[in-house]
PDB file of C-alpha atoms in Angstrom:
ATOM      1  CA  PRO A   1     -36.834 -50.435  -2.884  1.00 49.00           C
ATOM      2  CA  LEU A   2     -33.458 -51.315  -1.349  1.00 54.00           C
ATOM      3  CA  ALA A   3     -33.680 -54.879  -2.665  1.00 58.00           C
ATOM      4  CA  SER A   4     -34.427 -53.478  -6.123  1.00 57.00           C
ATOM      5  CA  LEU A   5     -31.345 -51.281  -5.889  1.00 57.00           C
ATOM      6  CA  PHE A   6     -29.123 -54.260  -5.120  1.00 59.00           C
ATOM      7  CA  CYS A   7     -30.742 -56.333  -7.872  1.00 62.00           C
ATOM      8  CA  GLY A   8     -30.050 -53.475 -10.285  1.00 63.00           C
ATOM      9  CA  ILE A   9     -26.396 -53.400  -9.296  1.00 64.00           C
ATOM     10  CA  GLU A  10     -26.099 -57.177  -9.774  1.00 69.00           C
ATOM     11  CA  LEU A  11     -27.805 -56.856 -13.158  1.00 71.00           C
ATOM     12  CA  VAL A  12     -25.340 -54.195 -14.288  1.00 70.00           C
ATOM     13  CA  GLU A  13     -22.448 -56.428 -13.290  1.00 71.00           C
ATOM     14  CA  GLN A  14     -23.921 -59.338 -15.255  1.00 74.00           C
ATOM     15  CA  VAL A  15     -24.666 -57.224 -18.346  1.00 74.00           C
ATOM     16  CA  THR A  16     -21.165 -55.769 -18.274  1.00 74.00           C
ATOM     17  CA  ALA A  17     -19.605 -59.241 -17.987  1.00 75.00           C
ATOM     18  CA  ASP A  18     -21.798 -60.588 -20.818  1.00 76.00           C
ATOM     19  CA  MET A  19     -20.953 -57.653 -23.076  1.00 74.00           C
ATOM     20  CA  ASN A  20     -17.255 -57.988 -22.314  1.00 73.00           C
ATOM     21  CA  THR A  21     -17.368 -61.684 -23.293  1.00 77.00           C
ATOM     22  CA  LYS A  22     -19.343 -60.921 -26.468  1.00 74.00           C
ATOM     23  CA  VAL A  23     -16.961 -58.147 -27.561  1.00 71.00           C
ATOM     24  CA  HIS A  24     -13.927 -60.395 -27.056  1.00 74.00           C
ATOM     25  CA  GLU A  25     -15.572 -63.230 -29.012  1.00 75.00           C
ATOM     26  CA  GLU A  26     -16.471 -60.895 -31.859  1.00 70.00           C
ATOM     27  CA  LEU A  27     -13.005 -59.337 -31.947  1.00 71.00           C
ATOM     28  CA  GLU A  28     -11.370 -62.781 -32.031  1.00 73.00           C
ATOM     29  CA  SER A  29     -13.583 -63.865 -34.918  1.00 72.00           C
ATOM     30  CA  LYS A  30     -12.830 -60.506 -36.619  1.00 68.00           C
ATOM     31  CA  SER A  31     -16.537 -59.959 -37.301  1.00 67.00           C
ATOM     32  CA  LEU A  32     -16.546 -56.760 -35.248  1.00 65.00           C
ATOM     33  CA  CYS A  33     -14.770 -53.678 -36.554  1.00 70.00           C
ATOM     34  CA  PRO A  34     -13.282 -50.954 -34.289  1.00 68.00           C
ATOM     35  CA  ASP A  35     -16.155 -48.566 -35.106  1.00 72.00           C
ATOM     36  CA  ASP A  36     -18.637 -51.160 -33.849  1.00 70.00           C
ATOM     37  CA  VAL A  37     -16.659 -51.499 -30.627  1.00 70.00           C
ATOM     38  CA  SER A  38     -16.653 -47.720 -30.151  1.00 74.00           C
ATOM     39  CA  GLU A  39     -20.412 -47.538 -30.700  1.00 75.00           C
ATOM     40  CA  LEU A  40     -20.965 -50.428 -28.299  1.00 73.00           C
ATOM     41  CA  LEU A  41     -18.832 -48.803 -25.610  1.00 74.00           C
ATOM     42  CA  GLN A  42     -20.753 -45.525 -25.978  1.00 75.00           C
ATOM     43  CA  SER A  43     -24.001 -47.434 -25.584  1.00 75.00           C
ATOM     44  CA  VAL A  44     -22.759 -49.227 -22.453  1.00 73.00           C
ATOM     45  CA  THR A  45     -21.514 -45.954 -20.987  1.00 74.00           C
ATOM     46  CA  SER A  46     -24.922 -44.384 -21.567  1.00 72.00           C
ATOM     47  CA  VAL A  47     -26.726 -47.324 -19.922  1.00 72.00           C
ATOM     48  CA  ILE A  48     -24.453 -47.209 -16.876  1.00 72.00           C
ATOM     49  CA  SER A  49     -24.905 -43.440 -16.581  1.00 70.00           C
ATOM     50  CA  ASN A  50     -28.693 -43.848 -16.672  1.00 70.00           C
ATOM     51  CA  MET A  51     -28.504 -46.568 -14.033  1.00 71.00           C
ATOM     52  CA  ARG A  52     -26.422 -44.361 -11.748  1.00 71.00           C
ATOM     53  CA  THR A  53     -29.009 -41.627 -12.093  1.00 69.00           C
ATOM     54  CA  SER A  54     -31.814 -44.096 -11.409  1.00 71.00           C
ATOM     55  CA  ASN A  55     -29.982 -45.385  -8.332  1.00 73.00           C
ATOM     56  CA  SER A  56     -29.631 -41.794  -7.065  1.00 72.00           C
ATOM     57  CA  PHE A  57     -33.350 -41.293  -7.674  1.00 70.00           C
ATOM     58  CA  MET A  58     -34.143 -44.480  -5.748  1.00 76.00           C
ATOM     59  CA  LEU A  59     -31.857 -43.506  -2.876  1.00 77.00           C
ATOM     60  CA  MET A  60     -33.641 -40.151  -2.604  1.00 75.00           C
ATOM     61  CA  ALA A  61     -36.989 -41.942  -2.441  1.00 76.00           C
ATOM     62  CA  ILE A  62     -35.728 -44.298   0.275  1.00 81.00           C
ATOM     63  CA  ASN A  63     -34.384 -41.369   2.312  1.00 79.00           C
ATOM     64  CA  ARG A  64     -37.714 -39.571   1.941  1.00 77.00           C
ATOM     65  CA  CYS A  65     -39.547 -42.653   3.261  1.00 80.00           C
ATOM     66  CA  LEU A  66     -37.181 -42.853   6.217  1.00 83.00           C
ATOM     67  CA  ASP A  67     -37.809 -39.172   6.987  1.00 82.00           C
ATOM     68  CA  TYR A  68     -41.587 -39.706   6.892  1.00 80.00           C
ATOM     69  CA  THR A  69     -41.212 -42.691   9.218  1.00 87.00           C
ATOM     70  CA  LYS A  70     -39.169 -40.639  11.686  1.00 86.00           C
ATOM     71  CA  ALA A  71     -41.624 -37.745  11.553  1.00 87.00           C
ATOM     72  CA  SER A  72     -44.634 -40.041  12.020  1.00 90.00           C
ATOM     73  CA  LYS A  73     -43.041 -41.401  15.207  1.00 91.00           C
ATOM     74  CA  GLY A  74     -42.578 -37.901  16.567  1.00 91.00           C
ATOM     75  CA  MET A  75     -38.841 -37.839  16.002  1.00 90.00           C
ATOM     76  CA  LYS A  76     -37.318 -34.519  15.126  1.00 87.00           C
ATOM     77  CA  LEU A  77     -35.795 -34.257  11.658  1.00 83.00           C
ATOM     78  CA  VAL A  78     -32.408 -32.610  11.965  1.00 86.00           C
ATOM     79  CA  PRO A  79     -30.945 -30.971   8.852  1.00 88.00           C
ATOM     80  CA  LYS A  80     -27.392 -31.819   7.857  1.00 89.00           C
ATOM     81  CA  TYR A  81     -25.881 -28.470   6.916  1.00 95.00           C
ATOM     82  CA  GLU A  82     -23.062 -28.393   4.417  1.00 95.00           C
ATOM     83  CA  THR A  83     -21.609 -26.004   1.855  1.00 96.00           C
ATOM     84  CA  PHE A  84     -22.284 -27.013  -1.742  1.00 95.00           C
ATOM     85  CA  ASP A  85     -22.445 -25.706  -5.296  1.00 95.00           C
ATOM     86  CA  LEU A  86     -26.074 -24.845  -6.033  1.00 93.00           C
ATOM     87  CA  GLN A  87     -25.908 -25.421  -9.805  1.00 92.00           C
ATOM     88  CA  ASP A  88     -24.261 -28.841  -9.423  1.00 91.00           C
ATOM     89  CA  THR A  89     -26.678 -29.866  -6.685  1.00 92.00           C
ATOM     90  CA  LEU A  90     -29.707 -28.985  -8.795  1.00 92.00           C
ATOM     91  CA  SER A  91     -28.386 -30.955 -11.759  1.00 89.00           C
ATOM     92  CA  LEU A  92     -28.931 -34.370 -10.079  1.00 85.00           C
ATOM     93  CA  PRO A  93     -32.732 -34.181  -9.708  1.00 87.00           C
ATOM     94  CA  LEU A  94     -33.015 -32.539 -13.129  1.00 89.00           C
ATOM     95  CA  ASN A  95     -31.000 -35.313 -14.766  1.00 84.00           C
ATOM     96  CA  CYS A  96     -33.035 -37.942 -12.910  1.00 81.00           C
ATOM     97  CA  MET A  97     -36.256 -36.586 -14.385  1.00 84.00           C
ATOM     98  CA  LYS A  98     -34.728 -36.130 -17.834  1.00 82.00           C
ATOM     99  CA  ASN A  99     -33.563 -39.740 -17.876  1.00 74.00           C
ATOM    100  CA  ILE A 100     -36.776 -41.396 -16.700  1.00 75.00           C
ATOM    101  CA  GLN A 101     -39.194 -39.629 -19.041  1.00 81.00           C
ATOM    102  CA  ASN A 102     -39.172 -38.028 -22.482  1.00 83.00           C
ATOM    103  CA  THR A 103     -42.574 -36.374 -22.774  1.00 87.00           C
ATOM    104  CA  VAL A 104     -41.665 -33.084 -21.088  1.00 90.00           C
ATOM    105  CA  GLN A 105     -38.500 -31.140 -21.767  1.00 92.00           C
ATOM    106  CA  ILE A 106     -36.788 -29.984 -18.575  1.00 91.00           C
ATOM    107  CA  VAL A 107     -34.711 -26.812 -18.807  1.00 91.00           C
ATOM    108  CA  GLN A 108     -32.488 -25.332 -16.114  1.00 91.00           C
ATOM    109  CA  ARG A 109     -31.867 -21.632 -16.444  1.00 92.00           C
ATOM    110  CA  PRO A 110     -28.374 -20.457 -15.515  1.00 91.00           C
ATOM    111  CA  ILE A 111     -28.170 -18.983 -12.032  1.00 90.00           C
ATOM    112  CA  SER A 112     -27.881 -15.205 -12.133  1.00 90.00           C
ATOM    113  CA  GLU A 113     -24.513 -13.671 -11.249  1.00 89.00           C
ATOM    114  CA  ASP A 114     -26.095 -11.750  -8.365  1.00 90.00           C
ATOM    115  CA  ILE A 115     -26.855 -15.059  -6.621  1.00 90.00           C
ATOM    116  CA  VAL A 116     -23.985 -16.845  -4.887  1.00 90.00           C
ATOM    117  CA  ASN A 117     -22.777 -20.149  -6.359  1.00 90.00           C
ATOM    118  CA  TYR A 118     -22.303 -21.866  -3.003  1.00 94.00           C
ATOM    119  CA  ILE A 119     -24.891 -22.107  -0.253  1.00 94.00           C
ATOM    120  CA  ILE A 120     -25.107 -23.660   3.207  1.00 96.00           C
ATOM    121  CA  SER A 121     -28.134 -25.907   3.531  1.00 95.00           C
ATOM    122  CA  ASP A 122     -29.180 -29.539   3.682  1.00 92.00           C
ATOM    123  CA  LYS A 123     -28.138 -30.754   0.222  1.00 92.00           C
ATOM    124  CA  GLN A 124     -30.108 -33.998   0.319  1.00 87.00           C
ATOM    125  CA  TRP A 125     -33.275 -32.218   1.448  1.00 89.00           C
ATOM    126  CA  LEU A 126     -32.942 -29.664  -1.367  1.00 93.00           C
ATOM    127  CA  GLN A 127     -32.433 -32.367  -3.988  1.00 90.00           C
ATOM    128  CA  GLU A 128     -35.344 -34.448  -2.711  1.00 87.00           C
ATOM    129  CA  ASN A 129     -37.715 -31.479  -2.724  1.00 90.00           C
ATOM    130  CA  VAL A 130     -36.651 -30.309  -6.182  1.00 92.00           C
ATOM    131  CA  LEU A 131     -37.168 -33.877  -7.407  1.00 88.00           C
ATOM    132  CA  CYS A 132     -40.682 -33.944  -5.899  1.00 87.00           C
ATOM    133  CA  LEU A 133     -41.546 -30.613  -7.515  1.00 92.00           C
ATOM    134  CA  LEU A 134     -40.202 -31.740 -10.893  1.00 91.00           C
ATOM    135  CA  SER A 135     -41.983 -35.062 -10.630  1.00 88.00           C
ATOM    136  CA  ASN A 136     -45.312 -33.298 -10.059  1.00 91.00           C
ATOM    137  CA  ALA A 137     -44.620 -30.782 -12.824  1.00 92.00           C
ATOM    138  CA  VAL A 138     -43.946 -33.588 -15.303  1.00 89.00           C
ATOM    139  CA  LYS A 139     -46.836 -35.708 -14.023  1.00 89.00           C
ATOM    140  CA  TYR A 140     -49.376 -32.936 -14.578  1.00 90.00           C
ATOM    141  CA  SER A 141     -47.979 -31.767 -17.926  1.00 88.00           C
ATOM    142  CA  LYS A 142     -49.071 -33.336 -21.184  1.00 84.00           C
ATOM    143  CA  GLY A 143     -45.926 -32.208 -22.959  1.00 85.00           C
ATOM    144  CA  GLY A 144     -44.051 -29.007 -23.488  1.00 90.00           C
ATOM    145  CA  GLU A 145     -41.423 -27.712 -21.124  1.00 92.00           C
ATOM    146  CA  VAL A 146     -40.716 -27.364 -17.419  1.00 92.00           C
ATOM    147  CA  THR A 147     -38.259 -24.611 -16.555  1.00 92.00           C
ATOM    148  CA  VAL A 148     -36.253 -24.527 -13.333  1.00 92.00           C
ATOM    149  CA  SER A 149     -34.800 -21.210 -12.212  1.00 92.00           C
ATOM    150  CA  VAL A 150     -33.302 -19.787  -9.029  1.00 91.00           C
ATOM    151  CA  SER A 151     -34.146 -16.284  -7.865  1.00 88.00           C
ATOM    152  CA  LEU A 152     -34.094 -14.162  -4.735  1.00 83.00           C
TER     153      LEU A 152
END
């Protein structure tokens, strides 16, 4: 998985360089109008955003494998406690699942005002577990909607 991550980064660099060259060639030949450039830039921005999300997804999977390896060798898993925004933290695994599939709509309900916005926990662990739960929810759904909510 780590090699795939690095290959993905190299691919993004190559695609970006190729697109930059193509845009400059088209602008010089005046066959590309400003609206086309704007549309192209939006497309590139979307691709890069999806790749960042995919890289985050892959990093979570790698970390999960490392945790399983440690646990299988009898090593104690020690949480890394930190203070973080719950809504923002939940958005990463939700966006990962939204970007890698389109058969199931994923909805995040707003967190109720009677629940604090910031919590102290292991952020990575929370994101990895939410991602696992979402992955299973999508995997075993034939369509429709998966709703994520936080309650006490």
